[in-house]
Short mmCIF file of C-alpha atoms in Angstrom, two decimals:
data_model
loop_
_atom_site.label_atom_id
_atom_site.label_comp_id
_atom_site.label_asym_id
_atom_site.label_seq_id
_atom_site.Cartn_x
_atom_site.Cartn_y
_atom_site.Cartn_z
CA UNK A 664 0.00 0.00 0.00
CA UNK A 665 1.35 3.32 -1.04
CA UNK A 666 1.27 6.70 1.66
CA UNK A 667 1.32 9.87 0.33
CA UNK A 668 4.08 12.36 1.29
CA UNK A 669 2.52 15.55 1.45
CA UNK A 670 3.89 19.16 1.48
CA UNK A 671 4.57 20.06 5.28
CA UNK A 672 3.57 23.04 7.23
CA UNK A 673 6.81 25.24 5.98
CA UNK A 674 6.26 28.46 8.43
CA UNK A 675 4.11 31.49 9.56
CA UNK A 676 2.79 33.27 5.97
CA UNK A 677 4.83 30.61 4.04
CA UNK A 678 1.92 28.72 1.27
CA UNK A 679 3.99 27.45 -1.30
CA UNK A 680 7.13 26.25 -2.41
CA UNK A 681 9.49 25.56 -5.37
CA UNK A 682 10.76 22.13 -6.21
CA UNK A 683 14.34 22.62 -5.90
CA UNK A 684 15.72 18.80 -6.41
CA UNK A 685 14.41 14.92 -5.71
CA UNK A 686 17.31 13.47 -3.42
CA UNK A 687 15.64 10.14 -4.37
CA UNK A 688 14.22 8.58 -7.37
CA UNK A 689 11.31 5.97 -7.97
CA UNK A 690 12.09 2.34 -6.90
CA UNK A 691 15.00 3.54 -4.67
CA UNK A 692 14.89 2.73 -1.14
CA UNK A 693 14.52 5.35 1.86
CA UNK A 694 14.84 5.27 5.72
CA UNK A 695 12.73 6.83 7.62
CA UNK A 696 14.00 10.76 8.53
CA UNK A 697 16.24 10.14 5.36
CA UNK A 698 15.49 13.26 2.67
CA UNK A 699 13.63 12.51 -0.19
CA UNK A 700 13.27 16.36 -1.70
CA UNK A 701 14.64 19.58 -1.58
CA UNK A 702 11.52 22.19 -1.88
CA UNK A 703 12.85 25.94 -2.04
CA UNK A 704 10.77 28.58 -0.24
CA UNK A 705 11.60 32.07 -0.54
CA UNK A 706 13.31 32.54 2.80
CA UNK A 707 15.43 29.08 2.63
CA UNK A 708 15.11 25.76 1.61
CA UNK A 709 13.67 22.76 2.99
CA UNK A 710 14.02 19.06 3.43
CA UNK A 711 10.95 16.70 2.85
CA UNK A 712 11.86 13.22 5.18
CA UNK A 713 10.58 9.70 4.49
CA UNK A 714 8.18 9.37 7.08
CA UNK A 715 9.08 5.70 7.64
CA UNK A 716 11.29 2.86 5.81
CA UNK A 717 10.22 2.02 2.83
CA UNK A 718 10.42 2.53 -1.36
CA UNK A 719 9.94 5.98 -3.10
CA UNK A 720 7.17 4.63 -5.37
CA UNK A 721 5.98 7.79 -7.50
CA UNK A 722 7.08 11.34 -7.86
CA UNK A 723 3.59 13.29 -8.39
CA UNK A 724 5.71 16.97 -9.01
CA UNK A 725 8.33 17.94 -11.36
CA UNK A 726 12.01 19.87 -10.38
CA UNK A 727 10.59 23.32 -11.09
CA UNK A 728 6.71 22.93 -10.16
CA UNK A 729 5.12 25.10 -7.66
CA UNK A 730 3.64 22.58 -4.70
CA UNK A 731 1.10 24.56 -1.89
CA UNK A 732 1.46 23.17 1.65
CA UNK A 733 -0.74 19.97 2.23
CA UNK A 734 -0.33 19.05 -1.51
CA UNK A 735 0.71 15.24 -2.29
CA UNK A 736 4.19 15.18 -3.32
CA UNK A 737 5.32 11.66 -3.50
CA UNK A 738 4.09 8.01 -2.70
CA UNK A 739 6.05 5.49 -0.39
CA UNK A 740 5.38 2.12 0.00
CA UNK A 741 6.42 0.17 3.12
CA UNK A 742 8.90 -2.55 2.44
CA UNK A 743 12.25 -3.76 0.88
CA UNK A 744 13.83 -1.92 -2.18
CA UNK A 745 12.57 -2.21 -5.59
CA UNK A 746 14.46 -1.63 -8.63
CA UNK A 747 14.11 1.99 -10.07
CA UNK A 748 12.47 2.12 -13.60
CA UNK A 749 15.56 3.94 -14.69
CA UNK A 750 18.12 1.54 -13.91
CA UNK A 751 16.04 -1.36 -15.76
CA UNK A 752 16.05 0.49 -18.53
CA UNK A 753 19.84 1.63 -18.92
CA UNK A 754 20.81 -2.29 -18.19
CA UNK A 755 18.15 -3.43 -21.25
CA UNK A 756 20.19 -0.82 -23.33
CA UNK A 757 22.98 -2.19 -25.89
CA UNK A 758 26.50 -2.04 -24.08
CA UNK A 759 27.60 0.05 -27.40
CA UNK A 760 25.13 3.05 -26.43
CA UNK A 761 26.83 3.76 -22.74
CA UNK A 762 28.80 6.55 -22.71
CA UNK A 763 32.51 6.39 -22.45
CA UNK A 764 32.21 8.77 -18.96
CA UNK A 765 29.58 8.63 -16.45
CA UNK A 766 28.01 12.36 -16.50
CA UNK A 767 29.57 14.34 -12.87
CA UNK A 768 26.65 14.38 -11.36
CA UNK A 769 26.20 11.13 -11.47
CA UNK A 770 29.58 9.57 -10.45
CA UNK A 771 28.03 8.82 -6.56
CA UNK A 772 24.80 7.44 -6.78
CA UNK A 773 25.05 7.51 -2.93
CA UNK A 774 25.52 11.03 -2.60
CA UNK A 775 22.72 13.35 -2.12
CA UNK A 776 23.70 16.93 -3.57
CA UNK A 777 21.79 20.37 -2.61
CA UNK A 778 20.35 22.75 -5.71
CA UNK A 779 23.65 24.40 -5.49
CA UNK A 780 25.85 21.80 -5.63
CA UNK A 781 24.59 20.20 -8.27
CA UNK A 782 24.52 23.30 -10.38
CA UNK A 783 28.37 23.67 -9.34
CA UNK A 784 29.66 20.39 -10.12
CA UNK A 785 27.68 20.51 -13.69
CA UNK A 786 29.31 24.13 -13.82
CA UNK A 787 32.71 22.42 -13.15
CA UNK A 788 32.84 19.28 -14.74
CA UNK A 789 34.08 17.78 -11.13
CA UNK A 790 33.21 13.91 -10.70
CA UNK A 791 31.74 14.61 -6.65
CA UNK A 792 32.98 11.27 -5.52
CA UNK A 793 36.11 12.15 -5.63
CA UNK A 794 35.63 15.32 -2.71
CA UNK A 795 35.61 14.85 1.03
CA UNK A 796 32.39 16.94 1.87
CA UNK A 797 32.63 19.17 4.90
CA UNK A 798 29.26 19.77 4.99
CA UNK A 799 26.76 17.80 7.91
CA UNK A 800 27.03 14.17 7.75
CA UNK A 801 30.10 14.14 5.01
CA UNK A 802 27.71 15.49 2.76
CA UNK A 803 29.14 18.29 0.13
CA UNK A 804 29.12 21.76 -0.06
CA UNK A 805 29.44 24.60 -2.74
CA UNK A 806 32.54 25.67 -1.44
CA UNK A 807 33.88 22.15 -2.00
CA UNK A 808 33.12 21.87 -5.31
CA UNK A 809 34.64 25.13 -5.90
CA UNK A 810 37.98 24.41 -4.06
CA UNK A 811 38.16 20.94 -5.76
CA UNK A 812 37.86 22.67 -9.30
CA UNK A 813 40.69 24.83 -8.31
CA UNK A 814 42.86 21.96 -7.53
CA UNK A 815 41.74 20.49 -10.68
CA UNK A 816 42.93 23.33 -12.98
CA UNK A 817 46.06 24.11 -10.95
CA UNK A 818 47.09 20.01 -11.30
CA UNK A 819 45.86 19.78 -15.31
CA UNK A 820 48.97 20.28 -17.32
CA UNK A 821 48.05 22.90 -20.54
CA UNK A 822 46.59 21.17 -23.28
CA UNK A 823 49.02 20.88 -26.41
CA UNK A 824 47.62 22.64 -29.66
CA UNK A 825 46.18 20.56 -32.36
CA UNK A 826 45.62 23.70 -34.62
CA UNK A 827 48.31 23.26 -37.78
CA UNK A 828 50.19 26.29 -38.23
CA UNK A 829 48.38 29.04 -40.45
CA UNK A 830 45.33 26.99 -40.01
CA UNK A 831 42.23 29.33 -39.13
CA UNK A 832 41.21 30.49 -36.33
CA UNK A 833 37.19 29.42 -36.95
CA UNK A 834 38.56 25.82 -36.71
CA UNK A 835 38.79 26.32 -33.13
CA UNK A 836 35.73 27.13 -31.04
CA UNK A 837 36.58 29.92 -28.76
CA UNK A 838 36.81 29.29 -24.89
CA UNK A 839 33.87 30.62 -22.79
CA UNK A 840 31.33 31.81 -25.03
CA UNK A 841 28.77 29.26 -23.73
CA UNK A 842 25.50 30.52 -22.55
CA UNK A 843 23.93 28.95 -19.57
CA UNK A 844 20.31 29.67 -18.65
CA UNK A 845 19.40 28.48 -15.63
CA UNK A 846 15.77 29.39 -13.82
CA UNK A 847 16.45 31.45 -10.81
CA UNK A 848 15.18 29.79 -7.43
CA UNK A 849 12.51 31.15 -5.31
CA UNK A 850 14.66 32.36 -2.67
CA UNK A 851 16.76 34.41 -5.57
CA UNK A 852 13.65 36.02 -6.82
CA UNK A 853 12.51 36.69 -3.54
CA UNK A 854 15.65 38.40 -2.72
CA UNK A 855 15.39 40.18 -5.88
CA UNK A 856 12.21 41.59 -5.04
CA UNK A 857 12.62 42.74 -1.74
CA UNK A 858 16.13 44.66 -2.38
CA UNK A 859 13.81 46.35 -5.73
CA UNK A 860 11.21 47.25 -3.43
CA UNK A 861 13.55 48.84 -0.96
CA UNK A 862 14.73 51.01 -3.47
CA UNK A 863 11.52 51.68 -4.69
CA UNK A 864 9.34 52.29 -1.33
CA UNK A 865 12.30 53.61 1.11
CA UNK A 866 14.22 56.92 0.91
CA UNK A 867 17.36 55.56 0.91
CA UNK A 868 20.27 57.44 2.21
CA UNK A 869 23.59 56.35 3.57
CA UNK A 870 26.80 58.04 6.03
CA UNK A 871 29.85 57.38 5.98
CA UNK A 872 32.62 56.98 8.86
CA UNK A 873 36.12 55.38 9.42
CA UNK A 874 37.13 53.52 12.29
CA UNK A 875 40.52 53.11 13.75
CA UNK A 876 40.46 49.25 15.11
CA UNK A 877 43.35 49.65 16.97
CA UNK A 878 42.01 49.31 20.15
CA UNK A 879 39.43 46.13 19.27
CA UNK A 880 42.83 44.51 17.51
CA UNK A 881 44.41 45.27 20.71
CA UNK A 882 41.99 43.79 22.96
CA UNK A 883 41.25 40.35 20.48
CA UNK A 884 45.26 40.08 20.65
CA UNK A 885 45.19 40.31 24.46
CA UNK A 886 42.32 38.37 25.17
CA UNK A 887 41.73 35.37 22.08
CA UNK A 888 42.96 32.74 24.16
CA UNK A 889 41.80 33.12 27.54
CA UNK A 890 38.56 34.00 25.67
CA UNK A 891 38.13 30.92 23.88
CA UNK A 892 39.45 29.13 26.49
CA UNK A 893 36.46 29.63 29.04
CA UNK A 894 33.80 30.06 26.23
CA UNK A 895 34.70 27.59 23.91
CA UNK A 896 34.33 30.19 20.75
CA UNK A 897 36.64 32.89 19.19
CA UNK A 898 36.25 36.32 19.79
CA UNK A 899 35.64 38.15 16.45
CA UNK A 900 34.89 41.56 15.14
CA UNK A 901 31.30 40.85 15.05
CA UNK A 902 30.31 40.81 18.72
CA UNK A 903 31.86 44.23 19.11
CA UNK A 904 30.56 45.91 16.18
CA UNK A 905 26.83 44.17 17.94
CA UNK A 906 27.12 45.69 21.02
CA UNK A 907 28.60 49.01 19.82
CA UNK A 908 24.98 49.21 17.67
CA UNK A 909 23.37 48.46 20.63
CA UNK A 910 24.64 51.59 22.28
CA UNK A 911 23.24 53.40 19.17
CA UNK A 912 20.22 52.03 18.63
CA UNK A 913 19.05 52.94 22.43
CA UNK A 914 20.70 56.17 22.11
CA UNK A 915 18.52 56.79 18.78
CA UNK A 916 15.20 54.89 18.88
CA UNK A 917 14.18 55.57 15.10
CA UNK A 918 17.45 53.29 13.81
CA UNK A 919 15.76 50.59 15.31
CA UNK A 920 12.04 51.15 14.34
CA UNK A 921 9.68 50.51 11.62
CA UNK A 922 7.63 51.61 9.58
CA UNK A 923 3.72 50.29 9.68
CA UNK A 924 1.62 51.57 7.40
CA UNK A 925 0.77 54.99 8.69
CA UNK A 926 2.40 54.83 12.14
CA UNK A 927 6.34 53.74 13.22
CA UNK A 928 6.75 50.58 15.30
CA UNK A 929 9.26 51.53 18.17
CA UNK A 930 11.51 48.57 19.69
CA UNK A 931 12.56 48.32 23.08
CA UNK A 932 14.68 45.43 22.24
CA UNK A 933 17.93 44.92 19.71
CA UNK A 934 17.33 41.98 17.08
CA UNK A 935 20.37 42.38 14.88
CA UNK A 936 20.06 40.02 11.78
CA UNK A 937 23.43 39.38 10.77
CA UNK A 938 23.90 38.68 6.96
CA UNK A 939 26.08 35.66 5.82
CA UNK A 940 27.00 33.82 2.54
CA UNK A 941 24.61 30.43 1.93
CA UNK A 942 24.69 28.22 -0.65
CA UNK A 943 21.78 29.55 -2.82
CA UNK A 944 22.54 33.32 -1.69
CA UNK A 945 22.65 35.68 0.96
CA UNK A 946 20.67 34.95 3.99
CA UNK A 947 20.18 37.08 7.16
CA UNK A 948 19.64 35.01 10.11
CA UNK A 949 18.52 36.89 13.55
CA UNK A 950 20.60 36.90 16.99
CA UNK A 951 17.84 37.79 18.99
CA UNK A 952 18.57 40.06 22.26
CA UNK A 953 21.71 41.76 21.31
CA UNK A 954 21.04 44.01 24.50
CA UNK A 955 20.93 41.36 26.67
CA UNK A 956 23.61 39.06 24.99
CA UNK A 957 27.42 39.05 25.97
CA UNK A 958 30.17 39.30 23.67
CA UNK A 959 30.28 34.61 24.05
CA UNK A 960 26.44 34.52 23.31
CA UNK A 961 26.71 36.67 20.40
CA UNK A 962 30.09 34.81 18.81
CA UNK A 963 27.99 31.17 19.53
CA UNK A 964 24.90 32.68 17.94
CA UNK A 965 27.00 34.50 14.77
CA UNK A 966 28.78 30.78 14.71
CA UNK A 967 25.98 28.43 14.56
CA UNK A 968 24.07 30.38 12.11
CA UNK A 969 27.29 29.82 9.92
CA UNK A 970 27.52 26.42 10.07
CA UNK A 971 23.69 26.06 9.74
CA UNK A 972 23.73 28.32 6.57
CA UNK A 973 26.81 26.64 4.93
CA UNK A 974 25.15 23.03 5.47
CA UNK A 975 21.77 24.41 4.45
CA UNK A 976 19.42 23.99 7.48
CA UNK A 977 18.90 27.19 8.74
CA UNK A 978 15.04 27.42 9.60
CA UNK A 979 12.14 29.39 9.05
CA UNK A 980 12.87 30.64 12.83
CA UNK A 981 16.19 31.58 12.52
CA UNK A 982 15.21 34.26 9.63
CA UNK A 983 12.00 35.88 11.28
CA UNK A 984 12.20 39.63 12.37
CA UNK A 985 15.47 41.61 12.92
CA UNK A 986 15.05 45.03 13.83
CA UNK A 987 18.82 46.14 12.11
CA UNK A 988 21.08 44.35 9.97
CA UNK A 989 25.03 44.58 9.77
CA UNK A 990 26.34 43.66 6.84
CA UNK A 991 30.72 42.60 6.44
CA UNK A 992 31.48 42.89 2.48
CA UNK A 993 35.11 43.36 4.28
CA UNK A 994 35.65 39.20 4.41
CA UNK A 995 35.53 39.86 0.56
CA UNK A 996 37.91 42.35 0.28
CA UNK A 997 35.30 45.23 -0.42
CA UNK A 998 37.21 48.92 0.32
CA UNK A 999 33.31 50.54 0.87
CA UNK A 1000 29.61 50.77 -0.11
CA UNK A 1001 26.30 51.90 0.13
CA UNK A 1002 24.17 48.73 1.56
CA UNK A 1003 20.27 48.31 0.90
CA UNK A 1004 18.27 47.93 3.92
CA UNK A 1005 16.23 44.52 4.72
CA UNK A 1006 12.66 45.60 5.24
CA UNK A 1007 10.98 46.22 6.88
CA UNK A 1008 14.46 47.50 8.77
CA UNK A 1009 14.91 51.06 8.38
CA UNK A 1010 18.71 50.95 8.57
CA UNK A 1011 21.67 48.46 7.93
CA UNK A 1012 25.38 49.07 8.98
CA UNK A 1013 28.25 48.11 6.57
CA UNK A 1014 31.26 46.75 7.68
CA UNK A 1015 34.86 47.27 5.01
CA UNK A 1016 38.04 45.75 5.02
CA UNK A 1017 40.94 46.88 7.30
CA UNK A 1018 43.92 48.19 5.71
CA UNK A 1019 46.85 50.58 6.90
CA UNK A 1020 46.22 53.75 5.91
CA UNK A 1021 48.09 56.99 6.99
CA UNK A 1022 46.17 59.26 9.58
CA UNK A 1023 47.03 62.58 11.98
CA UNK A 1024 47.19 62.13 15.62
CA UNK A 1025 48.29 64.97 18.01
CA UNK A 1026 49.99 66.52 14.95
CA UNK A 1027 51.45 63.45 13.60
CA UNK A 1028 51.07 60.93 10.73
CA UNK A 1029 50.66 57.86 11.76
CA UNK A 1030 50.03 54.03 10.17
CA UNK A 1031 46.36 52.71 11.80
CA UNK A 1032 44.71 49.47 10.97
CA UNK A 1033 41.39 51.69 9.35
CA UNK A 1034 38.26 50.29 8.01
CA UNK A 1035 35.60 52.11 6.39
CA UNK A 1036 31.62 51.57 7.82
CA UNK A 1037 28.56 53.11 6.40
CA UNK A 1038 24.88 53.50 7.28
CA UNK A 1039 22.34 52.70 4.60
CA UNK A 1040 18.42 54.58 6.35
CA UNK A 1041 15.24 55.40 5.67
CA UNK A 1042 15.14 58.97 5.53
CA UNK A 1043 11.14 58.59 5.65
CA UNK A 1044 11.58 58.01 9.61
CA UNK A 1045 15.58 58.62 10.35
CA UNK A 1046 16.61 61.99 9.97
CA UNK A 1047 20.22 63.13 8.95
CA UNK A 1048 21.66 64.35 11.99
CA UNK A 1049 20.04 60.95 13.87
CA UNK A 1050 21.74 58.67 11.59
CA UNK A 1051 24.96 60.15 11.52
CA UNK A 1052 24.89 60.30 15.11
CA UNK A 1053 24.08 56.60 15.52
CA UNK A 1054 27.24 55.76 13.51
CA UNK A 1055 29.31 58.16 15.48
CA UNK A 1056 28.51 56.42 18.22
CA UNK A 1057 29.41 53.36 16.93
CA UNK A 1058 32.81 54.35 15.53
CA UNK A 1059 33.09 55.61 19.27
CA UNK A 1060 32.68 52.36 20.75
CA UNK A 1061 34.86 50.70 18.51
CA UNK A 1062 37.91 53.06 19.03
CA UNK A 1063 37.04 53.14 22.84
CA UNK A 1064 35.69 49.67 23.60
CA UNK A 1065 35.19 50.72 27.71
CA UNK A 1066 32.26 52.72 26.44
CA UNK A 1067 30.24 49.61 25.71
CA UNK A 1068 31.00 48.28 29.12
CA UNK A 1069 30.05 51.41 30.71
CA UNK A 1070 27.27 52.23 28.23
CA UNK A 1071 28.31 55.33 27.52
#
């Protein structure tokens, strides 16, 4: 008897979803918990688990197709392992017809690989058997495909040219004019839109600063191992440039508000949603309490939602609210820029590089570790003078870290 798998309950305002890949295909077998389909929402993308051990008897959607919550999926019969369709049909098939190489994505039938990886090991031409995934379980990652291509191309000696001298240059097809055209996933569009509609609905403005990280250099130098010692987690840039927004969101309310249709939704709390690199994009995951979170709580919290976002399960949960966003384009390499706010957040700090650069102090030129920051508002609710303030306050409290233990 076959059991439907049905679309679950994927979070609050969340109807439908986008089927992003089919871990398994018909006739394979399944354990119960084990993934059976990737569905893509457009705040991250989620799992679908055999509810029990059994066969994946029918897929009812296609890769692509737009599934609502409740909707039948799949169909799983209880019981031992059939024989997929598929493989009957390529062992009927003359010996002559098989192709010299098995296609990449295809070299580890045992492997399950996310949207992205897939995409990057096509993109590649990597055989995914061949990497050590650092991903949960063993399982790969984008960044392993990537790193193994690299390898690949730094090993491959050049190839000799087969071109006869004089010979035309039509007779060889020229590298890397291929055009790819590949359907961009819901979260992508979603991300689109949202980013389009901030520029469209907020008046966006951004401030500039520099800060001279002398003093938070200082203090990670002095303090890195004891710190991780007794908290079991490295102390980064992060959990300073949280709590120095802290001091400016209290110190100016509006950075930290809303707006709600006609009126402006103050907070009393600090939700920072801190924006990291994911597989399928940029995702801003929330550390809730930033007021009432040490510098540990805020490194563990920054930490975990790296590992989560790099392996793919960060949750519905871990996305919702944020009242202020910081943004680092700095582990890039990025010198400075104007950042777009995450609505319905009415500001979003940008963190830069740090380089040397020449500066005066008490008549002098001197070398300092600098780094630019900016503030991206809404000038509908934050004024000039209030967000320039806010990010004076923060440069402040990164060149003077005792303010932020002495709120000042």
């Amino acid at each position: 008897m076959s059991i439907e798998v049905k679309v679950p309950v994927l979070g609050e305002s969340v109807t439908e979803a986008t089927v992003g890949e089919w871990l398994k295909q018909p006739g394979e077998a399944v354990k119960a918990d084990e993934p059976i389909v990737s569905l893509e929402t457009d705040k991250v993308a989620v799992e679908v688990p055999a509810p029990f051990d059994g066969v994946l008897t029918e897929q009812k959607v296609a890769v692509g197709d737009t599934v609502e919550v409740g909707a039948v999926i799949a169909l799983l019969t209880e019981g031992g392992a059939g024989a997929a369709p598929a493989a009957k049909d390529a062992a009927a098939a003359p010996a002559a017809t098989a192709p010299a190489t098995a296609a990449p994505q295809d070299a580890d039938a045992s492997q399950t690989l996310s949207p992205a990886v897939r995409r990057a090991v096509l993109e590649h031409g990597v055989d995914p058997s061949t990497i050590k995934g650092s991903g949960k379980d063993g399982r790969l990652t984008k960044e392993d495909v990537i790193a193994a291509a690299k390898a690949k191309d730094t090993e491959a000696p050049a190839p000799a040219s087969t071109a006869a001298a004089g010979a035309p240059s039509s007779a060889v097809p020229a590298a890397g004019r291929n055009v790819e055209r590949v359907k961009m996933t819901r979260l992508r569009q979603t991300i689109a839109k949202r980013l389009k509609s901030a520029q469209n609905d907020a008046a966006l403005l951004t401030t500039f600063n520099d800060v001279d990280m002398s003093a938070v250099i200082e203090a990670r130098e002095k303090y890195k191992d004891v710190f991780q010692k007794k908290h079991g987690i490295k102390l980064g840039f992060m959990s300073f440039f949280a709590k120095a927004s802290v001091l400016a969101l209290k110190d100016i309310p509006a950075v930290n508000a809303q707006i709600d249709g006609n009126e402006i939704l103050y907070h009393d709390f600090v939700d920072i949603s801190i924006a990291v690199s994911a597989p399928n994009g940029l995702v801003v995951p929330v550390v809730r309490d930033c007021d009432k979170l040490g510098f540990a709580g805020i490194e563990k919290a920054i930490a975990d939602y790296g590992k989560k976002a790099k392996e793919g399960t960060l949750t519905m949960e871990d996305m919702k609210g944020g009242t202020f966003t910081i943004s680092n384009g700095g582990v890039f390499g990025g010198l400075m820029s104007t950042p777009i706010i995450n609505p319905p957040q009415s500001a979003v700090l940008g963190l830069h590089r740090i380089e040397d650069r020449p500066v005066v102090r008490n008549g002098e030129i001197v070398i300092r570790p600098m780094m630019y920051i900016a503030l991206s508002y809404d000038h509908r609710i934050i004024d000039g003078r209030e967000a320039v303030t806010a990010l004076k306050t923060i440069k402040e409290a990164i060149e003077d870290p005792t303010r932020i233990l002495i709120d000042l």
